[in-house]
Tab-separated table of C-alpha atoms in Angstrom:
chain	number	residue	atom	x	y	z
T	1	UNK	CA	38.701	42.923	188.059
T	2	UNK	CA	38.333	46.063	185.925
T	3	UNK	CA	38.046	48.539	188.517
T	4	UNK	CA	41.817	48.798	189.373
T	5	UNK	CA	42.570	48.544	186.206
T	6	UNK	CA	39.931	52.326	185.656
T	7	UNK	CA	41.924	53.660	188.820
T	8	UNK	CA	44.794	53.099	187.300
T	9	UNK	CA	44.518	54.392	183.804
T	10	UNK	CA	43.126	57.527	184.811
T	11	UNK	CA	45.891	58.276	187.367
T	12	UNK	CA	48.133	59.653	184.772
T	13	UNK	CA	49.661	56.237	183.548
T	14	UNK	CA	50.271	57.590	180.017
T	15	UNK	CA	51.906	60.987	181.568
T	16	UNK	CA	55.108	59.253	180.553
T	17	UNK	CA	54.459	59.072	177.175
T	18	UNK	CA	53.043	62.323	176.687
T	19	UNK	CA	55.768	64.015	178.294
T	20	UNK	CA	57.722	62.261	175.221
T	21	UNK	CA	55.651	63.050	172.404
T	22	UNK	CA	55.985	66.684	173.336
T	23	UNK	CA	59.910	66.532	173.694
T	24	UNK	CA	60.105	64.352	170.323
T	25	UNK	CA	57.427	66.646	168.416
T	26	UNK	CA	59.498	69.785	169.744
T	27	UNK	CA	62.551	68.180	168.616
T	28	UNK	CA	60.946	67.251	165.266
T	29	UNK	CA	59.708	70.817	164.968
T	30	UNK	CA	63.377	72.214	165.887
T	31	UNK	CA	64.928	70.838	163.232
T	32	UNK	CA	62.139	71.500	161.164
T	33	UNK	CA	62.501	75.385	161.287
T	34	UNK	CA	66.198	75.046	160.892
T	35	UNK	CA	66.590	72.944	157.594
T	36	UNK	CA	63.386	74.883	156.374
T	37	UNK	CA	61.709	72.069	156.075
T	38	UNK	CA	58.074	71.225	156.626
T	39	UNK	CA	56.363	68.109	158.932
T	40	UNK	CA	55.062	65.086	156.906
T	41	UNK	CA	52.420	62.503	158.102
T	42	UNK	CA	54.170	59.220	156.881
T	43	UNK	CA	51.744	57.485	154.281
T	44	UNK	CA	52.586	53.839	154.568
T	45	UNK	CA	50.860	51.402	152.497
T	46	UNK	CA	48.207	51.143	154.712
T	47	UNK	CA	46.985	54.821	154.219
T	48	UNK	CA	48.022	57.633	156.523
T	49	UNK	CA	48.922	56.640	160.260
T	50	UNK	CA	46.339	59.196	161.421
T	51	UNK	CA	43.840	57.308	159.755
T	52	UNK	CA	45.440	53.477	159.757
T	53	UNK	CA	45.624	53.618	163.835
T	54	UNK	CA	42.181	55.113	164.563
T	55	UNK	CA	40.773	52.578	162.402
T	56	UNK	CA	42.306	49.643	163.555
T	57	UNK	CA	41.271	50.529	167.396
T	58	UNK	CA	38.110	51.531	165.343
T	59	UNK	CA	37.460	47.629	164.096
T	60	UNK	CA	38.721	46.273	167.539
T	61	UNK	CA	36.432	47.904	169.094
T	62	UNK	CA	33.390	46.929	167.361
T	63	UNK	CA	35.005	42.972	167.519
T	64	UNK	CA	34.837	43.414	171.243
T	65	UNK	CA	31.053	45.109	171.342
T	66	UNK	CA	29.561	43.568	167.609
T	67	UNK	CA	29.457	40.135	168.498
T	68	UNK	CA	28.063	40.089	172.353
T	69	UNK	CA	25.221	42.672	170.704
T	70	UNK	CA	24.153	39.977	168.101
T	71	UNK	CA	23.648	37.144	171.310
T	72	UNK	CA	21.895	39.638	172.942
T	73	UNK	CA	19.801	40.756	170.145
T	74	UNK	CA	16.535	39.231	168.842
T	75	UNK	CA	15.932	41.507	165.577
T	76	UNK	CA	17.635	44.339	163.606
T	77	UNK	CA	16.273	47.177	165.688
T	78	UNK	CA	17.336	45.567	168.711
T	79	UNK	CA	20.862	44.371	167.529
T	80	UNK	CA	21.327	48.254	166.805
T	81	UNK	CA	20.415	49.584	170.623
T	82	UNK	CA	22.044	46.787	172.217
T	83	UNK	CA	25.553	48.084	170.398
T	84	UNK	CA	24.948	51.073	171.990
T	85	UNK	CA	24.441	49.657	175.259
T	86	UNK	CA	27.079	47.243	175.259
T	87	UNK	CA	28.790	49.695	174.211
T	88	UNK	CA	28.257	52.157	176.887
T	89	UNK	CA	28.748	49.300	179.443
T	90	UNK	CA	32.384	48.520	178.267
T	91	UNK	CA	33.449	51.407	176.862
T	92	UNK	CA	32.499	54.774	178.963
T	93	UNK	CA	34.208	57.819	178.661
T	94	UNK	CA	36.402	57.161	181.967
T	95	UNK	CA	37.624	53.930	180.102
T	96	UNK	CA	37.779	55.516	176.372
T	97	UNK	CA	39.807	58.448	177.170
T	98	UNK	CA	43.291	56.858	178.437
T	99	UNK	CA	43.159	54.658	175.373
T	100	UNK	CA	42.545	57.837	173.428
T	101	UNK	CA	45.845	59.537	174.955
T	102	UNK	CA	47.468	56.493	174.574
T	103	UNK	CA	47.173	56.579	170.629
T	104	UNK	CA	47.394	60.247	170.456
T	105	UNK	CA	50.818	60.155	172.586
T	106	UNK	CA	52.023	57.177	169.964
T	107	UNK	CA	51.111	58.984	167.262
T	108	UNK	CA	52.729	61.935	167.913
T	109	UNK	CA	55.664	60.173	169.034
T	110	UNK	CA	55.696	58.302	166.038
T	111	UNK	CA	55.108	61.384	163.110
T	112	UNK	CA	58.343	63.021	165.043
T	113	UNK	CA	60.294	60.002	164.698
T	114	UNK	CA	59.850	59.520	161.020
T	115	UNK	CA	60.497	63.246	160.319
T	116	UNK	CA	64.165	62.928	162.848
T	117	UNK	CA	64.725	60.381	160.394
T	118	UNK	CA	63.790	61.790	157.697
T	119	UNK	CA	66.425	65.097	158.205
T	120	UNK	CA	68.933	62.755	159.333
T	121	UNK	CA	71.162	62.965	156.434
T	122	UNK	CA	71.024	66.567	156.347
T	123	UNK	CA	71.650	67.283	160.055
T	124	UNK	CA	74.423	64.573	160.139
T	125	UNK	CA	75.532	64.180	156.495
T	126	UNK	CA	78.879	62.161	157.873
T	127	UNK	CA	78.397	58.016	157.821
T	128	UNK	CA	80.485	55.690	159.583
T	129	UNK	CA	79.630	52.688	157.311
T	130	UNK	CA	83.279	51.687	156.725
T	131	UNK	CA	83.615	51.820	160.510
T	132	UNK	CA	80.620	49.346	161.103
T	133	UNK	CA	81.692	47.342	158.607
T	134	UNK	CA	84.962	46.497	159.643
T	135	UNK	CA	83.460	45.943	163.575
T	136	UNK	CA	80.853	43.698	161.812
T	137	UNK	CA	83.786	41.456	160.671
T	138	UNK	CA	85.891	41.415	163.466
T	139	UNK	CA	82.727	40.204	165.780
T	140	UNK	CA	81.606	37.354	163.176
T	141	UNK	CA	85.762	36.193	162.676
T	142	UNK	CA	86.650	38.059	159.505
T	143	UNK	CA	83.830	37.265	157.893
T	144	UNK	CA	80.575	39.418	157.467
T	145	UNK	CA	77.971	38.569	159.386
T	146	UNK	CA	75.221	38.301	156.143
T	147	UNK	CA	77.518	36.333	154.014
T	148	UNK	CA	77.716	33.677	157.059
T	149	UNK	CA	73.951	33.373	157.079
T	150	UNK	CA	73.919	33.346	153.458
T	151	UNK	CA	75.798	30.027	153.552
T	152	UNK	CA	74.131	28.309	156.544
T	153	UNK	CA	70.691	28.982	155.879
T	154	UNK	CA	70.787	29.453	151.926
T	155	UNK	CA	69.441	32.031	149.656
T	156	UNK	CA	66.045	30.694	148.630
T	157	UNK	CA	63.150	29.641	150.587
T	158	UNK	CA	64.966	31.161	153.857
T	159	UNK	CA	64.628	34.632	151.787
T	160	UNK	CA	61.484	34.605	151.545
T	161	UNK	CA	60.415	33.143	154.623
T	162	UNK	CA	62.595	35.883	156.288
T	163	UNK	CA	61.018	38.679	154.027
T	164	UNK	CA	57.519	37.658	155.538
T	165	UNK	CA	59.022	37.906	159.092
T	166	UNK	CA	60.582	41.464	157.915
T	167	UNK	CA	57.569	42.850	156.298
T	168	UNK	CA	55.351	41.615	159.551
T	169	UNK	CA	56.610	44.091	161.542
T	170	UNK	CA	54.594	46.679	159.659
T	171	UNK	CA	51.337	45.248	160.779
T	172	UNK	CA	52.699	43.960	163.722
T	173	UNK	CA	53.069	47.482	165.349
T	174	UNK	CA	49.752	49.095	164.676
T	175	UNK	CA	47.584	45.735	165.555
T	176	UNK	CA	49.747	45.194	168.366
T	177	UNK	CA	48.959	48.953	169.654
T	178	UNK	CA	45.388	48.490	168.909
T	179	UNK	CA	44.649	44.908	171.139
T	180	UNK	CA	46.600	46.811	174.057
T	181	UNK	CA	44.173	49.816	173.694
T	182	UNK	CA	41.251	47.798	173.810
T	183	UNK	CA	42.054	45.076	176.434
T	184	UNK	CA	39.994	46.031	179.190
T	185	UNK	CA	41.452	43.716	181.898
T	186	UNK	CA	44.561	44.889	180.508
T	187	UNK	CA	44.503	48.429	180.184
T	188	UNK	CA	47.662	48.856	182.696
T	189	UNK	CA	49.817	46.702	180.799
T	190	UNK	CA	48.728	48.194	177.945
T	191	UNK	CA	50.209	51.923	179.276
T	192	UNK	CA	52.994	50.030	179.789
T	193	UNK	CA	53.581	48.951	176.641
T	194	UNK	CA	52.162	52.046	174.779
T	195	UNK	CA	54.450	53.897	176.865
T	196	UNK	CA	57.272	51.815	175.881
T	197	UNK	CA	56.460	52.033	172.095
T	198	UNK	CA	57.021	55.931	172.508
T	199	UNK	CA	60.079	55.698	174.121
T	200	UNK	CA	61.305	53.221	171.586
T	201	UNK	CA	60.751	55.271	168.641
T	202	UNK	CA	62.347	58.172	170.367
T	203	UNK	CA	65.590	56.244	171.790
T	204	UNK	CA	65.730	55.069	168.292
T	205	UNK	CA	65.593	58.849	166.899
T	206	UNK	CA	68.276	59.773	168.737
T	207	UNK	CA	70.157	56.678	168.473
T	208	UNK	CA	70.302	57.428	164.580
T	209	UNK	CA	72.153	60.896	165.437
T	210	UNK	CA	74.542	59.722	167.422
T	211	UNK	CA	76.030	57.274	164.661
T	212	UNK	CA	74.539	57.906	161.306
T	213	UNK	CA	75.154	54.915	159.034
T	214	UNK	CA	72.838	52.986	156.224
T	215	UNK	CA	73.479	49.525	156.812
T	216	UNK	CA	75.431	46.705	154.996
T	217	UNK	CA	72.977	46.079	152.096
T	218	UNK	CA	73.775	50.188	150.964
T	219	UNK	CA	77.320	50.361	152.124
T	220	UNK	CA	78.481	46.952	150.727
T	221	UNK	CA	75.512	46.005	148.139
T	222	UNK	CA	77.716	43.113	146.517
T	223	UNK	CA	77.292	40.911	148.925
T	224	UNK	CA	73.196	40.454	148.683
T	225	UNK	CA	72.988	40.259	145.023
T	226	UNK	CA	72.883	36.376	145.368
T	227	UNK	CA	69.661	37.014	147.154
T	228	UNK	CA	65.743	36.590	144.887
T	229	UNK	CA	63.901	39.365	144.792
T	230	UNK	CA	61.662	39.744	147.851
T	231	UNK	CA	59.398	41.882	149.462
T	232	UNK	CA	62.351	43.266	151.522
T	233	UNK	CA	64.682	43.455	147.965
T	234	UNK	CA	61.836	45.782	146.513
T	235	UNK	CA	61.694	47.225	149.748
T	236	UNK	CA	64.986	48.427	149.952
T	237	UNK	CA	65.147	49.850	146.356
T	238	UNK	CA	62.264	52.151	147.001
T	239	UNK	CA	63.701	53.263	150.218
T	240	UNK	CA	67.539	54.309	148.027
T	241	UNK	CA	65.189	55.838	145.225
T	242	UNK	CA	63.688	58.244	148.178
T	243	UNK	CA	66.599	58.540	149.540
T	244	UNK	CA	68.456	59.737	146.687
T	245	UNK	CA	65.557	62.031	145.411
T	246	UNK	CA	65.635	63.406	149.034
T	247	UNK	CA	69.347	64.307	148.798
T	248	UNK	CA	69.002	66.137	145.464
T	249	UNK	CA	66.365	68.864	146.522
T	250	UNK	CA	64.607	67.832	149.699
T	251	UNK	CA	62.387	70.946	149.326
T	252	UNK	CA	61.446	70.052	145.696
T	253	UNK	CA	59.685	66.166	146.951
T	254	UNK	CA	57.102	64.625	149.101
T	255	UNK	CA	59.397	61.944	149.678
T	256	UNK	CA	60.642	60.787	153.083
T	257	UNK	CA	64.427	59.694	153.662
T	258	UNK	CA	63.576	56.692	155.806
T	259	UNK	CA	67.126	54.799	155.760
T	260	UNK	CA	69.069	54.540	158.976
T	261	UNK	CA	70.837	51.364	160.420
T	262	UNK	CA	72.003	52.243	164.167
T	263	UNK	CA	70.005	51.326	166.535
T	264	UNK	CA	67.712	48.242	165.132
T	265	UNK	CA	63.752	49.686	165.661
T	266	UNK	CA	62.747	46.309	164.283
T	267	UNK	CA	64.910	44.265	167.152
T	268	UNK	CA	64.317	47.302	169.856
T	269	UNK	CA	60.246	47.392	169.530
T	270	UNK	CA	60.199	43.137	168.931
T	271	UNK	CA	61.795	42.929	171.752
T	272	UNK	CA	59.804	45.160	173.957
T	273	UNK	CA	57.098	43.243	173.087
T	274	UNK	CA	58.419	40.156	174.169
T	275	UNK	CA	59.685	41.343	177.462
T	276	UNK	CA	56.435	42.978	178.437
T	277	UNK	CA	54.629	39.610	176.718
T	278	UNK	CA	56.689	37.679	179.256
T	279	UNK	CA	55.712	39.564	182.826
T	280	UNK	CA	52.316	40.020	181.648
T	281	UNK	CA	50.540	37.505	179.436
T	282	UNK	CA	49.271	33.754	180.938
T	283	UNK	CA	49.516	32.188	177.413
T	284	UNK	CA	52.405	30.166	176.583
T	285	UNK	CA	51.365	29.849	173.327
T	286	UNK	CA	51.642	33.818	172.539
T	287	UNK	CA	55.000	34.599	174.595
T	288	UNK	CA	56.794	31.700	172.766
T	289	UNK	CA	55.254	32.759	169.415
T	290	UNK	CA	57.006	36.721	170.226
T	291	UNK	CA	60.416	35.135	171.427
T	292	UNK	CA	60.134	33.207	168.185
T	293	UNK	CA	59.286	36.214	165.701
T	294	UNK	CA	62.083	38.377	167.721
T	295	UNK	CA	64.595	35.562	166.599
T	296	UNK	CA	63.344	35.389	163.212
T	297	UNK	CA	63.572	39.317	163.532
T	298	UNK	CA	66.735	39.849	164.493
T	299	UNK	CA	68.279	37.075	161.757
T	300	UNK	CA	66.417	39.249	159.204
T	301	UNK	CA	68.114	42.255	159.940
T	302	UNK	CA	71.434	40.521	159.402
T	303	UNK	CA	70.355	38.128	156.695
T	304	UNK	CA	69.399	41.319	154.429
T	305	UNK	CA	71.925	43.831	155.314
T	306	UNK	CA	69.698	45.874	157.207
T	307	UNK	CA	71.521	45.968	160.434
T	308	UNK	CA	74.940	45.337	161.485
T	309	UNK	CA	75.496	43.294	164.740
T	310	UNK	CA	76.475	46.589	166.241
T	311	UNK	CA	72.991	47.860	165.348
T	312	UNK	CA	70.986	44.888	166.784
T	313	UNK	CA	73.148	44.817	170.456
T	314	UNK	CA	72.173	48.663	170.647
T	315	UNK	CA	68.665	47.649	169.796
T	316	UNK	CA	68.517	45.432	172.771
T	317	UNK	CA	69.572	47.821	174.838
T	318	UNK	CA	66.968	50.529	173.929
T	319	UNK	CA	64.239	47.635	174.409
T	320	UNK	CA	65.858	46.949	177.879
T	321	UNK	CA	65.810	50.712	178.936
T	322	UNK	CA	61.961	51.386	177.510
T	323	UNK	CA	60.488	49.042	179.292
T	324	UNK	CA	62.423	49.430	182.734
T	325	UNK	CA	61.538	53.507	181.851
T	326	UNK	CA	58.178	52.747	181.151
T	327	UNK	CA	57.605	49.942	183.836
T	328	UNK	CA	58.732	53.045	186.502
T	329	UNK	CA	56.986	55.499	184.482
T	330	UNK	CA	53.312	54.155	184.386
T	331	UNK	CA	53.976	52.992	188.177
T	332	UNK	CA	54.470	48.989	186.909
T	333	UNK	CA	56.938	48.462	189.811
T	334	UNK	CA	55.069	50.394	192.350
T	335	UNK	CA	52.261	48.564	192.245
T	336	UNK	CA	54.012	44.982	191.678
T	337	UNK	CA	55.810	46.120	195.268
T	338	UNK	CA	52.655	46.476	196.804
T	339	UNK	CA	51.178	43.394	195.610
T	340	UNK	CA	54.204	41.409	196.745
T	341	UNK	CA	54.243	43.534	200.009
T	342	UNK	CA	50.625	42.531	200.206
T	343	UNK	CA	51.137	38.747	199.157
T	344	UNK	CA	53.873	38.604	202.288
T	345	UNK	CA	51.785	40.404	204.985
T	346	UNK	CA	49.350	37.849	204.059
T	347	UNK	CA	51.742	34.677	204.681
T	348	UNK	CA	52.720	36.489	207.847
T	349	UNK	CA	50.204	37.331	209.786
T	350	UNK	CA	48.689	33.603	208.714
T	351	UNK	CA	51.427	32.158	210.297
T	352	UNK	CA	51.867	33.879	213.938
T	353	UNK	CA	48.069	33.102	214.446
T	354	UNK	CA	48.391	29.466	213.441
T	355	UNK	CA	51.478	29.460	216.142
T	356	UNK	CA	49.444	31.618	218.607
T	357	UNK	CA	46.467	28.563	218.376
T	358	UNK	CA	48.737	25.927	218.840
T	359	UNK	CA	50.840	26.992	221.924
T	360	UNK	CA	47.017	28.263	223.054
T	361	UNK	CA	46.168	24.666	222.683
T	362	UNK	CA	49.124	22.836	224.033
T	363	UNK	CA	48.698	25.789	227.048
T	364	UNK	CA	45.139	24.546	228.123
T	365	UNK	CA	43.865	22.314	230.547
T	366	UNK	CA	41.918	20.119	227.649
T	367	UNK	CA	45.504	19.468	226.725
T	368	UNK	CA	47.253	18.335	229.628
């Protein structure tokens, strides 16, 4: 079962997302040297990404190896050479590498994304807010979109629960990243979906040039203040409070301008997930629980002015086209072809012999 999956990690499948980490980190760079500006590594509240990824693939790891060395092992000594062996036996270098280029490639795509973002309102200081605003009425009947929500779902244990769904997506991505790098009978679903996360974050990079806006809750602030403070509410204030600092002297701050509305990431990436969750996983349980969190997902984005409709339609979009890229890029397709190809040579050559036996039969003297 794992052998296919070795052949086909290490013929190229993450030359896809390579390719775009180098165009998005040359982009990033470009406008780097023009504003004068240098490259960040986004500190979340998780630590560094350089260090947050490595150590979550770090910990999955040692939860696929740790616990099959302790049934193996009778003592200290030998619980300590049979995680090396185990291991070896799992993990060798012709396995560890593509899931090393995998996370470098995301990582990479990922630091360019955050600094596109971040120069966003200097590159493209015009917003079409008002524009969005007045589309986001017109789609929801004159009325705008959050305010409808407001009144059919309520503004106090829905906030919350919604802020939770919000706030997941910041774990969601890295852990989500990590369990595809380490599945072993899964490692060409996983370039897949790796691949997929890079193009996501650098659709989404661009998609934030080509209409620069910050989304209802900025634009229109009046019409959350019914809402409790949340995660999301606190959330949100930081972000302004960067992005204001970052907008007085963006050379005098460490600060990253991390506010754009068009295209939804969080509906885009979600999404992704839940498309390549559908072709690819056998358990019911886990596809239905994505569809449910991209639901949850996308009412968030409305429900807290992140997004406006708008935003969320061009998010599904940029999920769509990642994955189709991706699917073609790390040769998903191809081989699904084959295997159906396969799968219908099979049925066909079973039933000319069964046809061959039976006019053979009917043909023979035993049969007369």
């Amino acid at each position: 079962m794992d052998e296919p999956a070795v052949r086909g990690v290490r013929d190229g499948a993450y030359a896809l997302a390579v390719v775009v980490a180098l165009v998005s980190g040359a982009a990033a760079v470009t406008c780097a040297v023009f504003l004068g500006l240098p490259l960040r590594d986004p500190d979340g509240f998780l630590g560094p990404t350089y260090v947050r990824l490595p150590l979550i693939v770090a910990l999955l790891l040692a939860a696929d190896v740790l616990p099959r060395a302790l049934l193996r092992a009778r003592s200290a000594r030998a619980f300590a050479e049979q995680t090396v062996l185990i291991a070896r036996e799992r993990w060798p270098w012709r396995r560890l590498r593509p899931a090393l280029i995998g996370l470098a490639a995301f990582y990479g795509t990922y630091v360019s994304y955050r600094n596109l973002k971040h120069y966003l309102p200097m590159l493209r200081p015009h917003l079409v807010d008002e524009e969005l605003l007045e589309l986001d009425r017109t789609m929801a009947g004159g009325i705008a979109p959050a305010e409808l929500l407001h009144d059919v779902l309520g503004t106090g244990v829905a906030a919350h629960v919604l802020s939770w769904v919000y706030l997941a997506f910041l774990m969601f991505v890295p852990v989500s990243l990590g369990l595809a790098l380490v599945s072993i009978r899964r490692s060409i679903h996983a370039s897949w979906y790796v691949t997929a996360l890079c193009l996501n974050w650098a659709l989404g990079a661009a998609s934030y040039y080509v209409l620069p806006s910050r989304g209802p809750v900025y634009a229109e602030p009046q019409l959350f203040w019914s809402l409790p403070e949340t995660g999301v509410s606190r959330l949100q204030d930081s972000l302004l409070v960067s992005r204001s600092i970052v907008l007085i002297d963006p050379h005098a701050t460490e600060r990253m301008q991390s506010i754009a509305a068009f295209a939804s990431l969080h509906v885009s990436i979600i999404f992704t997930a839940a498309l390549i969750g559908q072709l690819t996983l056998r358990s019911v349980a886990v596809r239905t629980l994505l569809w449910v969190f991209f639901v949850l997902t996308v009412t968030a984005t409305i429900y807290f002015g992140w997004h406006y409709i708008v935003d969320d339609i061009a998010g599904l979009g940029i999920g769509v086209a990642a994955v189709l890229l991706a699917g073609w890029g790390t040769g998903q397709f191809r081989r699904s072809a084959t295997w159906r190809g396969a799968a219908a040579r099979d049925r066909s050559w079973g039933r000319p012999r069964t046809t061959r036996s039976r006019r053979d039969r009917e043909a023979s003297p035993s049969a007369s």
